[in-house]
Amino acid sequence: MEKFQESETLRMETFSDGVFAIDITLLTFQLKAPSLKDATSSHTLALALLHQWPNYIAYFISFTTIFIIWLNHHRMYNVIRYSDVRFMFYNGVLLLLVSIVPFTTSLLAEYINTPAHQLSSVIYMLLFASICGTLFRMWTYATHNYRLLKRPAAGVRVQTVRTSLIISTVTYTAVAGLSFLLPFLSILIGLIMVVYLSQLKYHREKVV
Amino acid sequence: MEKFQESETLRMETFSDGVFAIDITLLTFQLKAPSLKDATSSHTLALALLHQWPNYIAYFISFTTIFIIWLNHHRMYNVIRYSDVRFMFYNGVLLLLVSIVPFTTSLLAEYINTPAHQLSSVIYMLLFASICGTLFRMWTYATHNYRLLKRPAAGVRVQTVRTSLIISTVTYTAVAGLSFLLPFLSILIGLIMVVYLSQLKYHREKVV
Amino acid sequence: MEKFQESETLRMETFSDGVFAIDITLLTFQLKAPSLKDATSSHTLALALLHQWPNYIAYFISFTTIFIIWLNHHRMYNVIRYSDVRFMFYNGVLLLLVSIVPFTTSLLAEYINTPAHQLSSVIYMLLFASICGTLFRMWTYATHNYRLLKRPAAGVRVQTVRTSLIISTVTYTAVAGLSFLLPFLSILIGLIMVVYLSQLKYHREKVV
Amino acid sequence: MEKFQESETLRMETFSDGVFAIDITLLTFQLKAPSLKDATSSHTLALALLHQWPNYIAYFISFTTIFIIWLNHHRMYNVIRYSDVRFMFYNGVLLLLVSIVPFTTSLLAEYINTPAHQLSSVIYMLLFASICGTLFRMWTYATHNYRLLKRPAAGVRVQTVRTSLIISTVTYTAVAGLSFLLPFLSILIGLIMVVYLSQLKYHREKVV
């Protein structure tokens, strides 16, 4: 029966991986060839491409953030053996939220250099806050009394990960607030968060 | 030879998972940044975003329903060992129907607050009825004389699942009829069905 | 080393499965909610939806055909153990051709009820002919002196599959020619081919 | 613990495969049915289709190049056992770059027969140069002191692959420069590179 359970986790993991991979690739739609009607030169094309800078920034942050979220999801599943209905539900919420990232990304790209930049970056950052919050919820649930962990769970860094995910959630929320005043600073902090989240380790002995 | 068969089931499962994962992610196209030509403020953007509420509702129901259909598909395959041409055919029909969900979703989103809401929600609900009907057909076929089941099949809840899938099919069909009169009630029942279907257990001992 | 080889085949298979799954799902873009500007009723929506019938037909044929091509690809790989550069090249060609199906499908859907229906269905059918031809080439190459087959290969139906794939290629080509005169008959034959190809068995003992 | 590591590599590999498969299939959006408003004949449709030739060329080169990059990525992972944060980072960069290919492809297709062809093909080729450069960086990192290699690593062709990846990077960069003068020659060389890269062997004994 134990093997049954493990294969359960595996398929949820594979399905989630698929959704992550598709979402990260769908971001590509953010990048579109500018359609210049007039006869153009390389110069006018270059200008048109440069004019799209908000798309590149939005693409870059979203791509790296989804990648890092995937990495954390993947590391979390590495120390988890069992799964139950509730954990599956949380995982479903996570996938739902991650699937909204392409939407908030296009929102950010479209409005970052308009007067509406505040709302678009608030929404953008709040989504990342929710994603981190969901990861935190998953982790708390899975590690409570070592409920869903692989044994021996001695090496699992339960508390460190807990704290880091709280910090991430709080930071993203704060950054969302900051967006009202300093949208570009908030984007910069978003990038720093990617580096921070990329270094979260779930198991003492795992190098990745 | 038995191992052969099992790997057959595995690849069908993986392929189906891929289609499910892509369909659930394609729903994202439902969510589009509103394109405001005039110089905008966060306020006008907020209004434009709120104006898109049918898209969010449609996105949410479709996402959760596909997720729950996937969950059921996955649980069904968990107790199935063999596969034959006919079962593969049914599975193909299921994938065909699931792949239409993004279409009926955009139909619902586009027309839910127009006079054409009736037809769009009827089609939307009838598709879910057909999907449940196909799951029911798959289950009946697979469990008839324990045809395709893993042995020991004693723990498989043949009859309960049968009944639940009939109930689901009938409910979705009834909801489709109800859409003519009360489209929003029908959407609410659609959400309740997600909860109902998420709790269907195919094996006595499986927790997920 | 043998295991090495097998894992090679596995990854090629998985990658191909991914491409198949995505292509079959991308067909969904064929189905679009009609955009009616005027205030509409369920009646006008119904008319607009019925007006899109070429899209439904094209979607249906393409979906079932890709599914059946995948099935054949999958059955072929079931009896193949080794892979080499040349076989990988043929597989690449197959994926390239399958990836064009969404394009020819939209071509067929857009022009089937215009005077340009001839060209669109010729291209549509010729692509399926090329796909069957590629499958035939893969099979001939893999089975020549049992080059890439799993041993014991006694049960592999080398000759039957060969013949069937020739028949399929020839039929699709003939159907392409027929499209000039009777486009709808050619579509009907396309559907019959799906049934024919779904029953191709690559191994004597395999039921699927 | 060693098995842990291996499974790490496996999931990274699978995730990358997913991204590759989706990117290669998203290229399909390059191919669009021409929308002719007037009543059309097969003749006008043929002309409209021929008029789209830059799309077909761009599609073909991008498809084959991504396929060959995937093949190299796959062969590289075949001789790699361990993974660490840094290698994962490089892999993330690779996926980011590969995901941009659909964008540069549409850029090339849209502008290859306009005066802006120079810039579009420079960008197109520079991206391939960066991808090869990243593969080179991954290889150098993985093979330094046999850091991440499977043992026995004796059969791994460390130096040959190194050299070939340098040659590829340099050639693509040179081709990017050449694009200013002879855009079509640069495309031709791009195709030759596909053949060249398809024959890169990472392990002495591997046939694929």
PDB file of C-alpha atoms in Angstrom, chain C:
ATOM      1  CA  MET C   1      24.985  -0.601 -22.339  1.00  0.00           C
ATOM      2  CA  GLU C   2      21.783  -2.136 -23.547  1.00  0.00           C
ATOM      3  CA  LYS C   3      19.935  -0.359 -20.795  1.00  0.00           C
ATOM      4  CA  PHE C   4      21.449   2.878 -21.968  1.00  0.00           C
ATOM      5  CA  GLN C   5      19.909   2.335 -25.343  1.00  0.00           C
ATOM      6  CA  GLU C   6      16.543   1.578 -23.949  1.00  0.00           C
ATOM      7  CA  SER C   7      16.481   4.755 -21.931  1.00  0.00           C
ATOM      8  CA  GLU C   8      17.352   6.605 -25.124  1.00  0.00           C
ATOM      9  CA  THR C   9      14.244   5.237 -26.766  1.00  0.00           C
ATOM     10  CA  LEU C  10      12.249   6.141 -23.706  1.00  0.00           C
ATOM     11  CA  ARG C  11      13.187   9.798 -23.753  1.00  0.00           C
ATOM     12  CA  MET C  12      12.559  10.137 -27.469  1.00  0.00           C
ATOM     13  CA  GLU C  13       9.194   8.519 -26.853  1.00  0.00           C
ATOM     14  CA  THR C  14       8.369  10.857 -23.982  1.00  0.00           C
ATOM     15  CA  PHE C  15       9.448  13.917 -25.942  1.00  0.00           C
ATOM     16  CA  SER C  16       7.346  12.807 -28.911  1.00  0.00           C
ATOM     17  CA  ASP C  17       4.398  12.185 -26.609  1.00  0.00           C
ATOM     18  CA  GLY C  18       4.734  15.733 -25.361  1.00  0.00           C
ATOM     19  CA  VAL C  19       4.689  17.146 -28.871  1.00  0.00           C
ATOM     20  CA  PHE C  20       1.697  14.967 -29.817  1.00  0.00           C
ATOM     21  CA  ALA C  21      -0.207  16.002 -26.687  1.00  0.00           C
ATOM     22  CA  ILE C  22       0.455  19.695 -27.269  1.00  0.00           C
ATOM     23  CA  ASP C  23      -0.417  19.541 -30.961  1.00  0.00           C
ATOM     24  CA  ILE C  24      -3.675  17.751 -30.271  1.00  0.00           C
ATOM     25  CA  THR C  25      -4.567  20.353 -27.660  1.00  0.00           C
ATOM     26  CA  LEU C  26      -3.544  23.324 -29.797  1.00  0.00           C
ATOM     27  CA  LEU C  27      -6.310  22.288 -32.192  1.00  0.00           C
ATOM     28  CA  THR C  28      -8.608  23.806 -29.574  1.00  0.00           C
ATOM     29  CA  PHE C  29      -7.689  27.228 -30.946  1.00  0.00           C
ATOM     30  CA  GLN C  30      -9.732  26.184 -33.946  1.00  0.00           C
ATOM     31  CA  LEU C  31     -12.815  26.585 -31.800  1.00  0.00           C
ATOM     32  CA  LYS C  32     -13.513  30.197 -31.010  1.00  0.00           C
ATOM     33  CA  ALA C  33     -16.487  31.883 -29.420  1.00  0.00           C
ATOM     34  CA  PRO C  34     -18.150  33.920 -32.181  1.00  0.00           C
ATOM     35  CA  SER C  35     -17.928  37.623 -31.362  1.00  0.00           C
ATOM     36  CA  LEU C  36     -21.307  39.183 -31.912  1.00  0.00           C
ATOM     37  CA  LYS C  37     -21.224  42.920 -31.462  1.00  0.00           C
ATOM     38  CA  ASP C  38     -24.971  43.557 -31.349  1.00  0.00           C
ATOM     39  CA  ALA C  39     -27.108  42.683 -28.397  1.00  0.00           C
ATOM     40  CA  THR C  40     -27.746  39.015 -28.995  1.00  0.00           C
ATOM     41  CA  SER C  41     -30.244  36.368 -28.092  1.00  0.00           C
ATOM     42  CA  SER C  42     -29.645  32.668 -27.635  1.00  0.00           C
ATOM     43  CA  HIS C  43     -31.135  32.317 -31.096  1.00  0.00           C
ATOM     44  CA  THR C  44     -28.593  34.499 -32.877  1.00  0.00           C
ATOM     45  CA  LEU C  45     -25.785  32.842 -30.911  1.00  0.00           C
ATOM     46  CA  ALA C  46     -27.039  29.433 -32.011  1.00  0.00           C
ATOM     47  CA  LEU C  47     -27.000  30.567 -35.636  1.00  0.00           C
ATOM     48  CA  ALA C  48     -23.502  31.965 -35.260  1.00  0.00           C
ATOM     49  CA  LEU C  49     -22.325  28.703 -33.702  1.00  0.00           C
ATOM     50  CA  LEU C  50     -23.924  26.596 -36.426  1.00  0.00           C
ATOM     51  CA  HIS C  51     -22.296  28.832 -38.994  1.00  0.00           C
ATOM     52  CA  GLN C  52     -18.923  27.621 -37.661  1.00  0.00           C
ATOM     53  CA  TRP C  53     -19.564  24.011 -38.702  1.00  0.00           C
ATOM     54  CA  PRO C  54     -16.417  23.739 -40.829  1.00  0.00           C
ATOM     55  CA  ASN C  55     -14.370  24.399 -37.702  1.00  0.00           C
ATOM     56  CA  TYR C  56     -16.059  21.554 -35.823  1.00  0.00           C
ATOM     57  CA  ILE C  57     -15.542  19.096 -38.662  1.00  0.00           C
ATOM     58  CA  ALA C  58     -11.918  20.115 -39.165  1.00  0.00           C
ATOM     59  CA  TYR C  59     -11.334  19.959 -35.394  1.00  0.00           C
ATOM     60  CA  PHE C  60     -12.877  16.523 -35.139  1.00  0.00           C
ATOM     61  CA  ILE C  61     -10.949  14.949 -38.027  1.00  0.00           C
ATOM     62  CA  SER C  62      -7.644  16.465 -36.965  1.00  0.00           C
ATOM     63  CA  PHE C  63      -8.103  15.484 -33.331  1.00  0.00           C
ATOM     64  CA  THR C  64      -8.969  11.870 -34.128  1.00  0.00           C
ATOM     65  CA  THR C  65      -6.255  11.600 -36.774  1.00  0.00           C
ATOM     66  CA  ILE C  66      -3.502  12.927 -34.501  1.00  0.00           C
ATOM     67  CA  PHE C  67      -4.753  10.636 -31.749  1.00  0.00           C
ATOM     68  CA  ILE C  68      -4.579   7.624 -34.070  1.00  0.00           C
ATOM     69  CA  ILE C  69      -1.146   8.647 -35.389  1.00  0.00           C
ATOM     70  CA  TRP C  70       0.018   8.886 -31.778  1.00  0.00           C
ATOM     71  CA  LEU C  71      -1.448   5.441 -31.118  1.00  0.00           C
ATOM     72  CA  ASN C  72       0.491   3.990 -34.050  1.00  0.00           C
ATOM     73  CA  HIS C  73       3.663   5.793 -33.014  1.00  0.00           C
ATOM     74  CA  HIS C  74       3.223   4.437 -29.539  1.00  0.00           C
ATOM     75  CA  ARG C  75       2.589   0.878 -30.746  1.00  0.00           C
ATOM     76  CA  MET C  76       5.602   1.045 -33.008  1.00  0.00           C
ATOM     77  CA  TYR C  77       7.851   2.137 -30.134  1.00  0.00           C
ATOM     78  CA  ASN C  78       6.421  -0.722 -28.105  1.00  0.00           C
ATOM     79  CA  VAL C  79       8.221  -3.260 -30.245  1.00  0.00           C
ATOM     80  CA  ILE C  80      11.345  -1.191 -30.753  1.00  0.00           C
ATOM     81  CA  ARG C  81      14.271  -1.407 -28.400  1.00  0.00           C
ATOM     82  CA  TYR C  82      17.163   0.377 -30.072  1.00  0.00           C
ATOM     83  CA  SER C  83      17.345   3.719 -31.711  1.00  0.00           C
ATOM     84  CA  ASP C  84      20.011   5.296 -33.886  1.00  0.00           C
ATOM     85  CA  VAL C  85      20.702   8.684 -35.416  1.00  0.00           C
ATOM     86  CA  ARG C  86      18.799   7.865 -38.581  1.00  0.00           C
ATOM     87  CA  PHE C  87      15.697   6.647 -36.764  1.00  0.00           C
ATOM     88  CA  MET C  88      15.819   9.722 -34.572  1.00  0.00           C
ATOM     89  CA  PHE C  89      15.966  11.830 -37.726  1.00  0.00           C
ATOM     90  CA  TYR C  90      12.850  10.124 -39.114  1.00  0.00           C
ATOM     91  CA  ASN C  91      11.136  10.671 -35.803  1.00  0.00           C
ATOM     92  CA  GLY C  92      12.054  14.345 -35.974  1.00  0.00           C
ATOM     93  CA  VAL C  93      10.495  14.554 -39.439  1.00  0.00           C
ATOM     94  CA  LEU C  94       7.340  12.916 -38.085  1.00  0.00           C
ATOM     95  CA  LEU C  95       7.085  15.470 -35.267  1.00  0.00           C
ATOM     96  CA  LEU C  96       7.669  18.310 -37.723  1.00  0.00           C
ATOM     97  CA  LEU C  97       4.834  17.060 -39.914  1.00  0.00           C
ATOM     98  CA  VAL C  98       2.458  16.442 -37.012  1.00  0.00           C
ATOM     99  CA  SER C  99       3.152  19.961 -35.759  1.00  0.00           C
ATOM    100  CA  ILE C 100       1.905  21.344 -39.060  1.00  0.00           C
ATOM    101  CA  VAL C 101      -1.524  19.710 -38.623  1.00  0.00           C
ATOM    102  CA  PRO C 102      -2.997  22.643 -36.638  1.00  0.00           C
ATOM    103  CA  PHE C 103      -2.021  24.904 -39.561  1.00  0.00           C
ATOM    104  CA  THR C 104      -3.583  22.759 -42.310  1.00  0.00           C
ATOM    105  CA  THR C 105      -6.603  22.281 -40.062  1.00  0.00           C
ATOM    106  CA  SER C 106      -7.211  26.016 -39.817  1.00  0.00           C
ATOM    107  CA  LEU C 107      -6.675  26.228 -43.563  1.00  0.00           C
ATOM    108  CA  LEU C 108      -9.328  23.583 -44.150  1.00  0.00           C
ATOM    109  CA  ALA C 109     -11.750  25.175 -41.691  1.00  0.00           C
ATOM    110  CA  GLU C 110     -11.354  28.635 -43.179  1.00  0.00           C
ATOM    111  CA  TYR C 111     -11.771  27.643 -46.817  1.00  0.00           C
ATOM    112  CA  ILE C 112     -13.898  24.493 -46.914  1.00  0.00           C
ATOM    113  CA  ASN C 113     -17.009  26.462 -47.835  1.00  0.00           C
ATOM    114  CA  THR C 114     -15.331  28.912 -50.172  1.00  0.00           C
ATOM    115  CA  PRO C 115     -14.264  28.416 -53.785  1.00  0.00           C
ATOM    116  CA  ALA C 116     -10.769  27.694 -52.454  1.00  0.00           C
ATOM    117  CA  HIS C 117     -11.851  24.494 -50.760  1.00  0.00           C
ATOM    118  CA  GLN C 118      -9.962  22.369 -53.277  1.00  0.00           C
ATOM    119  CA  LEU C 119      -6.492  23.578 -52.434  1.00  0.00           C
ATOM    120  CA  SER C 120      -7.112  23.597 -48.705  1.00  0.00           C
ATOM    121  CA  SER C 121      -8.299  19.982 -48.608  1.00  0.00           C
ATOM    122  CA  VAL C 122      -5.559  18.833 -50.986  1.00  0.00           C
ATOM    123  CA  ILE C 123      -2.930  20.263 -48.636  1.00  0.00           C
ATOM    124  CA  TYR C 124      -4.761  18.833 -45.638  1.00  0.00           C
ATOM    125  CA  MET C 125      -4.831  15.312 -47.050  1.00  0.00           C
ATOM    126  CA  LEU C 126      -1.314  15.443 -48.483  1.00  0.00           C
ATOM    127  CA  LEU C 127       0.019  16.200 -45.021  1.00  0.00           C
ATOM    128  CA  PHE C 128      -1.649  13.063 -43.649  1.00  0.00           C
ATOM    129  CA  ALA C 129      -0.209  11.130 -46.599  1.00  0.00           C
ATOM    130  CA  SER C 130       3.269  12.406 -45.696  1.00  0.00           C
ATOM    131  CA  ILE C 131       2.771  11.463 -42.062  1.00  0.00           C
ATOM    132  CA  CYS C 132       1.760   7.907 -42.986  1.00  0.00           C
ATOM    133  CA  GLY C 133       4.656   7.779 -45.419  1.00  0.00           C
ATOM    134  CA  THR C 134       7.051   8.776 -42.646  1.00  0.00           C
ATOM    135  CA  LEU C 135       5.597   6.134 -40.330  1.00  0.00           C
ATOM    136  CA  PHE C 136       6.095   3.613 -43.150  1.00  0.00           C
ATOM    137  CA  ARG C 137       9.714   4.752 -43.611  1.00  0.00           C
ATOM    138  CA  MET C 138      10.328   4.449 -39.845  1.00  0.00           C
ATOM    139  CA  TRP C 139       8.857   0.975 -39.797  1.00  0.00           C
ATOM    140  CA  THR C 140      10.786  -0.234 -42.842  1.00  0.00           C
ATOM    141  CA  TYR C 141      14.009   1.103 -41.375  1.00  0.00           C
ATOM    142  CA  ALA C 142      13.422  -0.329 -37.903  1.00  0.00           C
ATOM    143  CA  THR C 143      12.393  -3.779 -39.091  1.00  0.00           C
ATOM    144  CA  HIS C 144      15.022  -4.238 -41.809  1.00  0.00           C
ATOM    145  CA  ASN C 145      16.982  -7.248 -40.546  1.00  0.00           C
ATOM    146  CA  TYR C 146      15.135  -6.679 -37.267  1.00  0.00           C
ATOM    147  CA  ARG C 147      17.580  -3.810 -36.809  1.00  0.00           C
ATOM    148  CA  LEU C 148      15.947  -1.925 -33.942  1.00  0.00           C
ATOM    149  CA  LEU C 149      13.477  -4.480 -32.691  1.00  0.00           C
ATOM    150  CA  LYS C 150      13.124  -5.894 -29.241  1.00  0.00           C
ATOM    151  CA  ARG C 151      14.038  -9.534 -29.142  1.00  0.00           C
ATOM    152  CA  PRO C 152      12.309 -11.925 -29.461  1.00  0.00           C
ATOM    153  CA  ALA C 153      10.837 -10.225 -32.482  1.00  0.00           C
ATOM    154  CA  ALA C 154       8.981 -13.322 -33.619  1.00  0.00           C
ATOM    155  CA  GLY C 155       5.637 -11.868 -32.667  1.00  0.00           C
ATOM    156  CA  VAL C 156       6.127  -8.592 -34.503  1.00  0.00           C
ATOM    157  CA  ARG C 157       3.846  -8.292 -37.500  1.00  0.00           C
ATOM    158  CA  VAL C 158       6.464  -6.741 -39.756  1.00  0.00           C
ATOM    159  CA  GLN C 159       4.794  -7.419 -43.071  1.00  0.00           C
ATOM    160  CA  THR C 160       1.193  -6.637 -42.121  1.00  0.00           C
ATOM    161  CA  VAL C 161       2.104  -3.260 -40.687  1.00  0.00           C
ATOM    162  CA  ARG C 162       4.244  -2.496 -43.732  1.00  0.00           C
ATOM    163  CA  THR C 163       1.363  -3.217 -46.056  1.00  0.00           C
ATOM    164  CA  SER C 164      -1.146  -1.273 -43.969  1.00  0.00           C
ATOM    165  CA  LEU C 165       1.076   1.790 -43.837  1.00  0.00           C
ATOM    166  CA  ILE C 166       1.562   1.657 -47.618  1.00  0.00           C
ATOM    167  CA  ILE C 167      -2.200   1.393 -48.061  1.00  0.00           C
ATOM    168  CA  SER C 168      -2.738   4.373 -45.750  1.00  0.00           C
ATOM    169  CA  THR C 169      -0.178   6.525 -47.528  1.00  0.00           C
ATOM    170  CA  VAL C 170      -1.602   5.674 -50.942  1.00  0.00           C
ATOM    171  CA  THR C 171      -5.186   6.215 -49.811  1.00  0.00           C
ATOM    172  CA  TYR C 172      -4.462   9.646 -48.318  1.00  0.00           C
ATOM    173  CA  THR C 173      -2.661  10.628 -51.527  1.00  0.00           C
ATOM    174  CA  ALA C 174      -5.573   9.413 -53.623  1.00  0.00           C
ATOM    175  CA  VAL C 175      -7.979  11.253 -51.335  1.00  0.00           C
ATOM    176  CA  ALA C 176      -5.913  14.411 -51.862  1.00  0.00           C
ATOM    177  CA  GLY C 177      -6.427  14.001 -55.589  1.00  0.00           C
ATOM    178  CA  LEU C 178     -10.120  13.307 -55.076  1.00  0.00           C
ATOM    179  CA  SER C 179     -10.431  16.587 -53.134  1.00  0.00           C
ATOM    180  CA  PHE C 180     -10.331  18.488 -56.416  1.00  0.00           C
ATOM    181  CA  LEU C 181     -13.622  16.918 -57.412  1.00  0.00           C
ATOM    182  CA  LEU C 182     -15.440  15.883 -54.268  1.00  0.00           C
ATOM    183  CA  PRO C 183     -14.054  17.653 -51.192  1.00  0.00           C
ATOM    184  CA  PHE C 184     -16.686  16.269 -48.840  1.00  0.00           C
ATOM    185  CA  LEU C 185     -16.248  12.693 -49.957  1.00  0.00           C
ATOM    186  CA  SER C 186     -12.537  13.099 -49.286  1.00  0.00           C
ATOM    187  CA  ILE C 187     -13.292  14.223 -45.736  1.00  0.00           C
ATOM    188  CA  LEU C 188     -15.493  11.173 -45.248  1.00  0.00           C
ATOM    189  CA  ILE C 189     -12.707   8.880 -46.420  1.00  0.00           C
ATOM    190  CA  GLY C 190     -10.390  10.714 -44.034  1.00  0.00           C
ATOM    191  CA  LEU C 191     -12.670   9.630 -41.203  1.00  0.00           C
ATOM    192  CA  ILE C 192     -12.718   6.034 -42.431  1.00  0.00           C
ATOM    193  CA  MET C 193      -8.908   6.091 -42.434  1.00  0.00           C
ATOM    194  CA  VAL C 194      -8.980   6.967 -38.735  1.00  0.00           C
ATOM    195  CA  VAL C 195     -10.918   3.791 -38.044  1.00  0.00           C
ATOM    196  CA  TYR C 196      -8.600   1.790 -40.291  1.00  0.00           C
ATOM    197  CA  LEU C 197      -5.433   3.109 -38.641  1.00  0.00           C
ATOM    198  CA  SER C 198      -6.837   2.592 -35.158  1.00  0.00           C
ATOM    199  CA  GLN C 199      -6.870  -1.139 -35.725  1.00  0.00           C
ATOM    200  CA  LEU C 200      -3.327  -1.604 -36.881  1.00  0.00           C
ATOM    201  CA  LYS C 201      -1.545  -4.078 -34.627  1.00  0.00           C
ATOM    202  CA  TYR C 202       2.214  -4.124 -34.380  1.00  0.00           C
ATOM    203  CA  HIS C 203       2.540  -7.148 -32.152  1.00  0.00           C
ATOM    204  CA  ARG C 204       0.654 -10.393 -32.309  1.00  0.00           C
ATOM    205  CA  GLU C 205       0.004 -10.548 -28.597  1.00  0.00           C
ATOM    206  CA  LYS C 206      -0.736  -6.966 -27.823  1.00  0.00           C
ATOM    207  CA  VAL C 207      -4.389  -6.254 -27.345  1.00  0.00           C
ATOM    208  CA  VAL C 208      -4.079  -2.518 -27.566  1.00  0.00           C
TER     209      VAL C 208
END
